[in-house]
XYZ file of C-alpha atoms in Angstrom:
582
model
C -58.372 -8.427 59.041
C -57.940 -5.636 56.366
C -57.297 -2.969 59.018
C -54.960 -5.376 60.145
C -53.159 -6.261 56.850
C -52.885 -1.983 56.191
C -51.144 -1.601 59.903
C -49.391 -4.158 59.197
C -48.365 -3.345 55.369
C -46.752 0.386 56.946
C -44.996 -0.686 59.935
C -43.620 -4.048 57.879
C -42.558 -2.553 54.961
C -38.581 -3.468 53.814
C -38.645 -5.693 56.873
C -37.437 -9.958 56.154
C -39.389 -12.850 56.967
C -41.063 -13.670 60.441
C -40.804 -17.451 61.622
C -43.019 -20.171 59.650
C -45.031 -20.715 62.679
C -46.711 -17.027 61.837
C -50.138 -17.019 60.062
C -48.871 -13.682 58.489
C -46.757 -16.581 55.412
C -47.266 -13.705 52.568
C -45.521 -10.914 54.400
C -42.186 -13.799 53.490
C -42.973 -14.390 50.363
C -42.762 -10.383 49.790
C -39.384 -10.033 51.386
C -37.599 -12.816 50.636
C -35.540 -11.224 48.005
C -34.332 -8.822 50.639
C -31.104 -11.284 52.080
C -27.407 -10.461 51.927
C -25.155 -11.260 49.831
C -23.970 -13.974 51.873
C -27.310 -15.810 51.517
C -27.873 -15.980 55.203
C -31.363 -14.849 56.308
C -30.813 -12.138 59.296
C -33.102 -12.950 62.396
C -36.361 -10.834 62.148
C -36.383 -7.236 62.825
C -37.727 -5.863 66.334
C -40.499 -3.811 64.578
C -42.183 -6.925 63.338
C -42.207 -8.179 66.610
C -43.333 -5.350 68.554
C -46.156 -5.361 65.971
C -47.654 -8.553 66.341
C -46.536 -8.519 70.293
C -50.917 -8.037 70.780
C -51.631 -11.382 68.746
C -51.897 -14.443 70.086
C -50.525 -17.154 67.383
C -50.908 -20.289 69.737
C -48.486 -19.127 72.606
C -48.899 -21.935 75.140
C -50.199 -20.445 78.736
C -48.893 -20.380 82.267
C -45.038 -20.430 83.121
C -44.037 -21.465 79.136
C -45.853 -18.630 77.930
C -44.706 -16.057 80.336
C -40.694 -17.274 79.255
C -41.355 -16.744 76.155
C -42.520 -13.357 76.716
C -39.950 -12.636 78.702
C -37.646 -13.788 76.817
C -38.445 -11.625 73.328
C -38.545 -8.452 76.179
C -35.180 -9.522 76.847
C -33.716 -9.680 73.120
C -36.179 -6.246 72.212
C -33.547 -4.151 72.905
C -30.429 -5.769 70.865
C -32.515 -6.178 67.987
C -33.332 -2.630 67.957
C -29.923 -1.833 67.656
C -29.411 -4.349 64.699
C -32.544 -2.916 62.895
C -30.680 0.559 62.843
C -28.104 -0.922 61.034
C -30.664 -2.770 59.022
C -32.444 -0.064 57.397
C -29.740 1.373 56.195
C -29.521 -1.692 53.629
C -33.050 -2.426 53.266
C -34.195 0.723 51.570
C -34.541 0.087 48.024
C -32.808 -2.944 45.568
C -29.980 -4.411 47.163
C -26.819 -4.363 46.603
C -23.589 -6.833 47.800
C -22.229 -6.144 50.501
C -19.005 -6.689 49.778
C -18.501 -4.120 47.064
C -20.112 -1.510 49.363
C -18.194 -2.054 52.321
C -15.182 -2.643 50.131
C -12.322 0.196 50.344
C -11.669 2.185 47.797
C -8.431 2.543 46.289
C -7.308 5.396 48.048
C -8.154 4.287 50.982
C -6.128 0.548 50.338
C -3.099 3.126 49.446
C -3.815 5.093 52.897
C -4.170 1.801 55.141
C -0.824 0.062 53.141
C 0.973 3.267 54.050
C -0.092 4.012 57.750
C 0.620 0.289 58.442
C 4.519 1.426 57.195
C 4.763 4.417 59.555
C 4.684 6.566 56.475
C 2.693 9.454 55.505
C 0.621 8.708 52.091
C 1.983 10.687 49.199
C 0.244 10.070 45.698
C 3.396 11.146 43.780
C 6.362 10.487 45.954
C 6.716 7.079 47.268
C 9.019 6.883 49.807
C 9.247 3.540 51.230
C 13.518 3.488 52.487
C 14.211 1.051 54.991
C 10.601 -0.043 55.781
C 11.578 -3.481 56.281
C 8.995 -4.517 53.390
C 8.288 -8.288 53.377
C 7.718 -10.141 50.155
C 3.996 -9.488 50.518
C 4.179 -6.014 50.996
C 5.906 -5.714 47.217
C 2.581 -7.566 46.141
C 0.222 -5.770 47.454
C 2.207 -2.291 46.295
C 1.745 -3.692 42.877
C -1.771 -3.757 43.368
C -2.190 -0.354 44.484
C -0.036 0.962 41.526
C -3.188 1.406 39.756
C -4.524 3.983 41.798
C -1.471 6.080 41.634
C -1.932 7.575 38.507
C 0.119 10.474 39.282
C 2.860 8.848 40.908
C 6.236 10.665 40.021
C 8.774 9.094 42.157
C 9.252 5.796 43.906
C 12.290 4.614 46.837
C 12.391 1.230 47.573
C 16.023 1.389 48.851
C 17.624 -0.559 52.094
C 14.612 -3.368 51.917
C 16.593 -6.530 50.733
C 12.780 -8.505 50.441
C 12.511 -6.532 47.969
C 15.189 -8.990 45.666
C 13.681 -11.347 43.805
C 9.853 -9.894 43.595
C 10.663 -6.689 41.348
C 8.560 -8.421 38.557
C 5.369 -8.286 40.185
C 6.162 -4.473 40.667
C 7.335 -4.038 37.241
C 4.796 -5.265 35.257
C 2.733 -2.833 36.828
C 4.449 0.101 36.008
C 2.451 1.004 32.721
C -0.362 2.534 35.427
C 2.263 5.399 36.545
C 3.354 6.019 33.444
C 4.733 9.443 34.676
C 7.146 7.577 37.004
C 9.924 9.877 36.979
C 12.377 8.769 39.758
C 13.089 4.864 41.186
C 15.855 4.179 43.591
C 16.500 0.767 44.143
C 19.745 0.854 46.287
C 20.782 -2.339 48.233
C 17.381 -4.385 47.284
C 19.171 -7.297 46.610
C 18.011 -7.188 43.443
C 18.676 -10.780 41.489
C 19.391 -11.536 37.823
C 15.638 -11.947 37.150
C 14.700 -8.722 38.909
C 17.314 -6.654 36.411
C 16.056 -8.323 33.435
C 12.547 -7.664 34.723
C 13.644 -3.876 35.440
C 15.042 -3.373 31.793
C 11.959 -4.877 29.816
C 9.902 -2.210 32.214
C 12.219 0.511 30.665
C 9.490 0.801 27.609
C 6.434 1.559 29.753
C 8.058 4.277 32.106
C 9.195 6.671 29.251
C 9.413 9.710 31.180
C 11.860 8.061 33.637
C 14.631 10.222 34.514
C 16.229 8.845 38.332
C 17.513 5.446 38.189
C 19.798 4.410 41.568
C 20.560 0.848 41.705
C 23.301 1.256 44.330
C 25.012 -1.558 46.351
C 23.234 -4.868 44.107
C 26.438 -6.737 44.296
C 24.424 -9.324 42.314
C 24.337 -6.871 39.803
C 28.116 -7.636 38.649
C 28.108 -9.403 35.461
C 24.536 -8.868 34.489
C 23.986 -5.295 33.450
C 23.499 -6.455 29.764
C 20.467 -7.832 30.831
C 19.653 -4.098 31.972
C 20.424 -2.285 29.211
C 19.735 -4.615 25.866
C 16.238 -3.391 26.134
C 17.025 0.238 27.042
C 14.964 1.986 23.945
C 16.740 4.869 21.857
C 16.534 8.568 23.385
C 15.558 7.637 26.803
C 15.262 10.273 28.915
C 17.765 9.199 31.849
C 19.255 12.195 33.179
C 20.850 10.331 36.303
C 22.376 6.535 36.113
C 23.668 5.652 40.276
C 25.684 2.064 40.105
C 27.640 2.365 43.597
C 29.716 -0.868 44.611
C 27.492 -3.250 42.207
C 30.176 -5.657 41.463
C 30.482 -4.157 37.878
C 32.948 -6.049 35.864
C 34.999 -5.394 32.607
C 32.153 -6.746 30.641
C 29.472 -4.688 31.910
C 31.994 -1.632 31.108
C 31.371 -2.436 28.104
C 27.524 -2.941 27.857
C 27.453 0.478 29.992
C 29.986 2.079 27.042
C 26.731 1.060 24.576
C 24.137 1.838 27.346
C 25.527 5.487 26.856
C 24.744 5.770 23.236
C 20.967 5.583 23.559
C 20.891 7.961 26.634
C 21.991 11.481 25.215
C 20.210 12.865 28.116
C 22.649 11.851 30.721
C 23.857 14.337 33.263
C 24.894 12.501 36.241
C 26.981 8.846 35.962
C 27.894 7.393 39.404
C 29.891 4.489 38.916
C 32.063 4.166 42.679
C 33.571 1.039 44.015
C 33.478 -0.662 41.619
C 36.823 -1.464 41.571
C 37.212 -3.957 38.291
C 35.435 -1.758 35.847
C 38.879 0.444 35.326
C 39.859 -2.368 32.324
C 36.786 -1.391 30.270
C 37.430 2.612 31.161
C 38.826 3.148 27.924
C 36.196 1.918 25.795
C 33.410 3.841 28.219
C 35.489 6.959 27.889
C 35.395 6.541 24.066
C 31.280 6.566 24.465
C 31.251 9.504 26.750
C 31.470 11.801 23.562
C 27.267 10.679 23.355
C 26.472 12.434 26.534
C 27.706 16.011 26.274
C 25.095 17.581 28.486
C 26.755 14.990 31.486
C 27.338 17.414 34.911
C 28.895 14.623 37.339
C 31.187 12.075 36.383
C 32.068 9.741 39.904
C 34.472 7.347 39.529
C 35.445 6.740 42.594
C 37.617 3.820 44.035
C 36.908 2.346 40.164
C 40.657 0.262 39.500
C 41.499 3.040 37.208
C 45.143 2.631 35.628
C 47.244 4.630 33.208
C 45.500 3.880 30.116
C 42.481 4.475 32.049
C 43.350 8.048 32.895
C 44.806 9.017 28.985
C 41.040 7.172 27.855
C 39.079 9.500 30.289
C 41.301 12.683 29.181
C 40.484 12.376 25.294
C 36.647 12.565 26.647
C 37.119 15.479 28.769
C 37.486 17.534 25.887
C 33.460 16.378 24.611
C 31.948 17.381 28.040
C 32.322 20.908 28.245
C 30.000 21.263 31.049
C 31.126 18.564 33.252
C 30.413 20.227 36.989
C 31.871 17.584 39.412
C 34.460 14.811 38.441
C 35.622 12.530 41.252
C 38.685 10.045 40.159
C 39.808 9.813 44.242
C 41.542 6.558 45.722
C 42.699 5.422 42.019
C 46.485 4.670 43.952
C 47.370 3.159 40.463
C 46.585 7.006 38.055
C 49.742 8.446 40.128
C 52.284 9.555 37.296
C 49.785 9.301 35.083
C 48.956 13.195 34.795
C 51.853 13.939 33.123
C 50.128 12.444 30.177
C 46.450 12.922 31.065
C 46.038 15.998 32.152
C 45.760 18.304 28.754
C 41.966 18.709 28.538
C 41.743 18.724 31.937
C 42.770 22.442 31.885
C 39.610 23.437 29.606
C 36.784 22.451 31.746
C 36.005 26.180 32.238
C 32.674 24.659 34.482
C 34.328 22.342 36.871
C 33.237 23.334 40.040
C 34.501 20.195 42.193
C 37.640 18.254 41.769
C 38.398 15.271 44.178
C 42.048 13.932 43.896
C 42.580 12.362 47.018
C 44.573 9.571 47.667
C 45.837 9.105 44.402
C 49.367 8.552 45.087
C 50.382 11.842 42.889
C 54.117 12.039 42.030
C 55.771 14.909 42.245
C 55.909 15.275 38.701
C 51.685 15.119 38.636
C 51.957 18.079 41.137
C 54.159 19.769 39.148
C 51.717 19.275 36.077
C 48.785 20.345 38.319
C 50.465 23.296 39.445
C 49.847 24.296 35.741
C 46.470 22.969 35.382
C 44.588 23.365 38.518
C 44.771 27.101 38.047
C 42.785 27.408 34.979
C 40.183 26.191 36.270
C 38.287 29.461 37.099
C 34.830 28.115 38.414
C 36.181 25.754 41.040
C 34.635 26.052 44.389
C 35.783 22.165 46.328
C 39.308 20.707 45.782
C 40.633 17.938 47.552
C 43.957 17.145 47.459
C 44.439 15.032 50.858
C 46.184 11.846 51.124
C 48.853 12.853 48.893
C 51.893 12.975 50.216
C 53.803 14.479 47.666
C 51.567 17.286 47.153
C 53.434 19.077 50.738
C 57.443 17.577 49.690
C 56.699 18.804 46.362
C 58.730 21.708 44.994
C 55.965 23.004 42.584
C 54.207 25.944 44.104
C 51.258 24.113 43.809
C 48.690 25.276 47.294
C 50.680 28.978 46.219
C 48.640 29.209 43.107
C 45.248 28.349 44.785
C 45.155 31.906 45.074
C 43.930 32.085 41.034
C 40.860 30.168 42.024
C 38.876 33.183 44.619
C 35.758 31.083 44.138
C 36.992 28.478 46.196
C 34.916 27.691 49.118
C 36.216 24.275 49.917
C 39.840 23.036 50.421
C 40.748 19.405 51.758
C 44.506 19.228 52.353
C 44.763 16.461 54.772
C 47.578 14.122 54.953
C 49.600 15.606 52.388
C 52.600 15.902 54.320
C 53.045 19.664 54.812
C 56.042 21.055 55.677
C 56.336 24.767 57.052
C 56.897 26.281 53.345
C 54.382 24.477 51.815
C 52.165 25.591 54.987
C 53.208 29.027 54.849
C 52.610 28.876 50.815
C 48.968 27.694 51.559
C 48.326 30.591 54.095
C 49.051 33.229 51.715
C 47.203 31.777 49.240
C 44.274 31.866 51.811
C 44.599 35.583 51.816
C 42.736 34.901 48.655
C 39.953 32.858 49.002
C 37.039 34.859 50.426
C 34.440 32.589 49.926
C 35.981 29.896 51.839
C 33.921 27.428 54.018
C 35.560 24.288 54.445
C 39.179 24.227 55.159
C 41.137 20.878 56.304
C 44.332 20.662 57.565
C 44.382 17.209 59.312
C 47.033 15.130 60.025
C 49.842 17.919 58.969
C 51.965 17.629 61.709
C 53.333 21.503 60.858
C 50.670 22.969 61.662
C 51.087 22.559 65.406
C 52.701 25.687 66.643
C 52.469 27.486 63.236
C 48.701 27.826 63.322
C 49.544 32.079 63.379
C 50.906 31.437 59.495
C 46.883 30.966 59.381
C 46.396 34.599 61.219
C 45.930 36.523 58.443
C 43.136 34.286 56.391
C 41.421 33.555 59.125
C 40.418 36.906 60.055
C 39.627 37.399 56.563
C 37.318 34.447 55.962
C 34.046 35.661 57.001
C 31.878 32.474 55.586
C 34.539 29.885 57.025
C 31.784 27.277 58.943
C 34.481 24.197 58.984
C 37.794 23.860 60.529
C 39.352 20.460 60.783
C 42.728 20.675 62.890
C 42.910 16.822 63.843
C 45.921 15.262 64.978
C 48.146 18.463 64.150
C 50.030 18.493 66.978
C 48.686 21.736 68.298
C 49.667 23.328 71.284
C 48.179 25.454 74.096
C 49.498 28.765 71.964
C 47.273 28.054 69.001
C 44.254 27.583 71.020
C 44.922 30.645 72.349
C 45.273 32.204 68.664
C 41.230 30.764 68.190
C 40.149 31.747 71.413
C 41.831 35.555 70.177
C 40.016 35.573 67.143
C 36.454 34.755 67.996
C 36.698 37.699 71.002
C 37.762 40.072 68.311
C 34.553 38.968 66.349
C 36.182 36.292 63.726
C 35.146 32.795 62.961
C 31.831 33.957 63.546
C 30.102 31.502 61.386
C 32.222 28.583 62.477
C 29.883 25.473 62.792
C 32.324 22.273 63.020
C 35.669 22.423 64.941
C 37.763 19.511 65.254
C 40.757 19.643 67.580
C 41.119 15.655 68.218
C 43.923 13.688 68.231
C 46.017 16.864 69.627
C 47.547 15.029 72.551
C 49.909 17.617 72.990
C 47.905 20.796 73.815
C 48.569 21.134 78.068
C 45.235 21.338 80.499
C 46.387 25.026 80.622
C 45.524 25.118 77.176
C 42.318 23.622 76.986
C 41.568 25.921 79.938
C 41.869 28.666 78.302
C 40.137 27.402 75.254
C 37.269 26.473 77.285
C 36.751 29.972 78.653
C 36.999 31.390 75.274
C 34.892 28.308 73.765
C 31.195 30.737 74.721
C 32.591 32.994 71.304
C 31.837 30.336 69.053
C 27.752 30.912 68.820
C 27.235 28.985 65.870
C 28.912 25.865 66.960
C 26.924 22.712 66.626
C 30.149 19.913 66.553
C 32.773 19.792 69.018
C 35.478 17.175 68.846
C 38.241 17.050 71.293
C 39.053 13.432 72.090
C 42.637 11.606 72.098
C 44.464 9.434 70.143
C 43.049 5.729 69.891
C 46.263 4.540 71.943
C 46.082 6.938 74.695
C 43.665 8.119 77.571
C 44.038 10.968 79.976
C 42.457 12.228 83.149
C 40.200 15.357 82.587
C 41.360 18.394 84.375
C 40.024 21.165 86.110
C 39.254 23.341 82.604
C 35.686 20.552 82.390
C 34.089 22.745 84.313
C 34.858 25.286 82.126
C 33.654 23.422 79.501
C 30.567 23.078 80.798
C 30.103 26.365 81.751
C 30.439 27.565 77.937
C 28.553 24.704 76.983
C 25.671 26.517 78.144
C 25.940 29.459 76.467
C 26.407 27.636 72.988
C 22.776 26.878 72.168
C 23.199 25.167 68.455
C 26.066 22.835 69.730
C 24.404 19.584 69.195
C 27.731 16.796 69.348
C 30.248 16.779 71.383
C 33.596 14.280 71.104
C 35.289 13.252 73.810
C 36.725 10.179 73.471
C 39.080 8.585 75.942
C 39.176 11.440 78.361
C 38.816 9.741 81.763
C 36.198 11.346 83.531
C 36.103 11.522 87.366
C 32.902 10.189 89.081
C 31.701 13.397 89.860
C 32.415 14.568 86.402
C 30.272 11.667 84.798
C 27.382 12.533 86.721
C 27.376 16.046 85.595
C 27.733 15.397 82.479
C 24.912 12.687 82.399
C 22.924 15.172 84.281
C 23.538 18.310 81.991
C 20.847 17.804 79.323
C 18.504 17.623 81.907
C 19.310 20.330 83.893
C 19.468 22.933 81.175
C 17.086 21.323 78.618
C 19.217 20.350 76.132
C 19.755 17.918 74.194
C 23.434 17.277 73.344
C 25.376 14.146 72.244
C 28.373 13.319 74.480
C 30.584 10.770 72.919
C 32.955 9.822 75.664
């Protein structure tokens, strides 16, 4: 048998245990350290069998012995298949299984993220509106440990997100070069900001925080910033509509004294924070470097305004300040308006719907000049700012870098109009102009003649409810066939009841001039409804030759059957793929 026990030694070698009933007992007692991990013996190999398929070990004869036979034939095949597999994990010392089947981190990170929809990013985490259950915050904790180099993480519009932050948080020392986190409309409870502001510590290069619509926010943001260290590096501090009262004014007014850094504060709607303005404005002198200052819809009062004024003169580069829909500020300028005049950087001013006096327009007719590096200014919903005596829109022309003017609702009268045109003549740069809801426009639009043929990089013309008549489209249609209005993107005509089919007919014949035209709005008031004339076809005819136009508004225009199914049918007939909002 020693020929035997050498065959048998090379073809058995790394092979398990054959049944008990086997005379060959040592070959076990050599292999019985090679089992899984799971401690289960795996059924023997077909080698082994194949090998001692020549011996007889006691088979019983006849019709018992030939089903056996038969049946190892049978299973010969399968088990060669599981012996490939086999071998693989039977050469040398083994190992558990689990560890080396286990997944690595990466690939955890990849799975977690392809499960999302989302595309894995090791330093920008972008995981808006994922609709992330309480158990997917969990197992992101976990993964934070193999994303050293994770820079920026967006949690925002995933409300299961509110009341787990702290299993998140407490793993944020293992991205220590966390940069950004946006948090917006989590959900986020008391707990989660306390557990965000003892995190503050182990993210020190954090720069981005946006903790946008937390209404549960309101009345907690001490719990925020108590733990905020000195000299933090936060360059940008969102707080849209979080319910902010007059006490967290004030733990925001000592929040600003340890983040010198600050360039961007974004405190809109949040409408009962204007009683602590004051004493914020007083700490605003600690962040001299800040570029955006939105308060927006924020309750502001008089005392407010005079508070924020005495700051304006500490941020000297202040780029954007937004105090719109403050109704309670108007007549306040009068006495809150003297630094104004020296932000030599202000590049965006947004006024509207303040309820200005005209008194403030008479003391912004003096200030808004001065302000040389202005580019947006919106003055709409301000009535007074068209009845107003002071030549106001007449001295725009001091500010040539203007590229955006919002004049909407601001009762315009034909001087004040025809003031604003030649102030038009120059503004070059312009891009933006709206005239909305200036009922003087209609029929005057050729006051407008002059600047539009001038402004080359206009790309947005808002004419809503103006009361504009066939003769004005006509003046639009004129200037795009002489090569003006070239650039023009946006044009919205809606809400112009009065303008005739013959009008819109020959609008729609001149409408193929506009090449760059991606948004179209033409519907009617919410009141009324009208039959659609013959000029549709027109419109559908330039519609075709407009390849960037992308929207189309045509809101209670009643549309004959035939018309409907042309229009339903015209994406697919000419490939495109245009919104129709009828």
């Amino acid at each position: 048998m020693e020929k035997t026990g050498d065959i048998q030694g090379s073809q058995i070698k790394n092979e398990e245990a054959i049944p008990k009933s086997s005379p060959f007992d040592f070959v076990i007692k050599q292999f019985q350290g090679k089992r899984s991990s799971s401690g289960k013996r795996k059924e023997q190999p077909s080698a082994i069998k194949k090998f001692f398929s020549g011996f007889d070990f006691g088979k019983s004869e006849g019709k018992d012995g030939g089903e056996t036979e038969e049946t190892e034939k049978n299973n010969s095949s399968a088990e060669d298949q599981s012996e490939k597999q086999d071998l693989s994990l039977d050469d040398g010392p083994s190992h558990p299984i689990s560890e080396a089947e286990s997944p690595s981190g990466e690939q955890r990170f990849n799975q977690f993220m392809q499960k999302l929809g989302k595309k894995p990013d090791s330093k920008n985490l972008d995981l808006n509106n994922c609709a992330l259950s309480a158990a997917d915050v969990t197992e992101l904790a976990s993964l934070l440990p193999f994303l050293p180099e994770l820079e920026e993480i967006s949690l925002s519009w995933n409300g299961c997100v509110g009341g787990t932050l702290k299993t998140l948080t407490v793993q944020l020392h293992h991205v220590n070069l966390l940069r950004v986190l946006r948090l917006n409309n989590c959900r986020l409870t008391a707990e989660d900001v306390t557990s965000l502001g003892e995190a503050f510590e182990i993210v020190p290069q954090l720069e981005e925080l946006d903790l946008s619509w937390n209404s549960n926010i309101g009345g907690k943001l001490s719990l925020l910033t108590k733990k905020l260290p000195k000299g933090c590096k936060i360059k940008l501090l969102r707080m849209t509509d979080c319910n902010l009262t007059a006490k967290d004014g004030e733990s925001l007014a000592e929040m600003l004294t340890v983040i010198p850094n600050l360039e961007v504060l974004d405190l809109s709607i949040n409408k009962h924070i204007g009683c602590s303005m004051k004493v914020i404005a007083q700490d605003l002198k600690n962040v001299p470097g800040l570029r955006e200052l939105n308060l927006h819809m924020c309750g502001l009062k008089h005392d407010s305004l005079q508070g924020l004024d005495a700051a304006l003169q500490h941020l000297a580069e202040l780029r954007k300040l937004d105090i719109s829909c403050n109704k309670e500020i108007g007549g306040s300028f009068k006495d809150a308006a003297a630094h104004l005049a020296n932000l030599k950087n202000l590049e965006v001013l947004d006024l509207h719907q303040c309820c200005v006096t005209e008194e403030d327009v008479t003391v912004l007719s003096q200030v808004i000049p001065l302000l040389s590096s202005l580019q947006e200014l919106n003055l709409s919903s301000n009535k007074n700012v068209g009845v107003s005596s002071a030549p106001l829109l007449g001295r725009l022309r001091f500010l040539p870098n203007l590229k955006s003017v919002a004049i909407s609702n601001c009762g315009l009268g034909e001087e004040s109009f025809s003031s604003l045109a030649e102030a038009a003549l120059h503004l070059p740069e312009l891009e933006i102009l709206d005239l909305s809801w200036n009922k003087c426009v209609g029929g005057n639009l050729k006051l407008l003649l002059g600047a539009l043929k001038l402004a080359r990089e206009i790309q947005v013309l808002r004419l809503s409810s103006c009361n504009l008549v066939a003769e004005d489209l006509a003046l639009l249609t004129l200037l795009t066939q002489d090569g003006h209005l070239a650039r023009l993107r946006e044009l919205d005509l809606s809400y112009n009841n009065s303008i005739s089919d013959e009008g819109w007919m020959v609008f729609c014949r001149g409408l193929a001039a506009f090449k760059e035209l991606s948004e179209l709005d033409v519907s009617l008031r919410p009141s009324s409804c009208r039959d659609c004339g013959t000029w549709f076809s027109e419109l559908l005819a330039a519609l075709t030759k407009l390849p960037a136009l992308a929207e189309l508004g045509m809101q209670r225009w009643v549309l004959s059957e035939s018309q409907r199914q042309q229009l339903e049918s015209f994406n697919q007939d000419n490939k495109r793929n245009i919104r129709f909002d009828c």
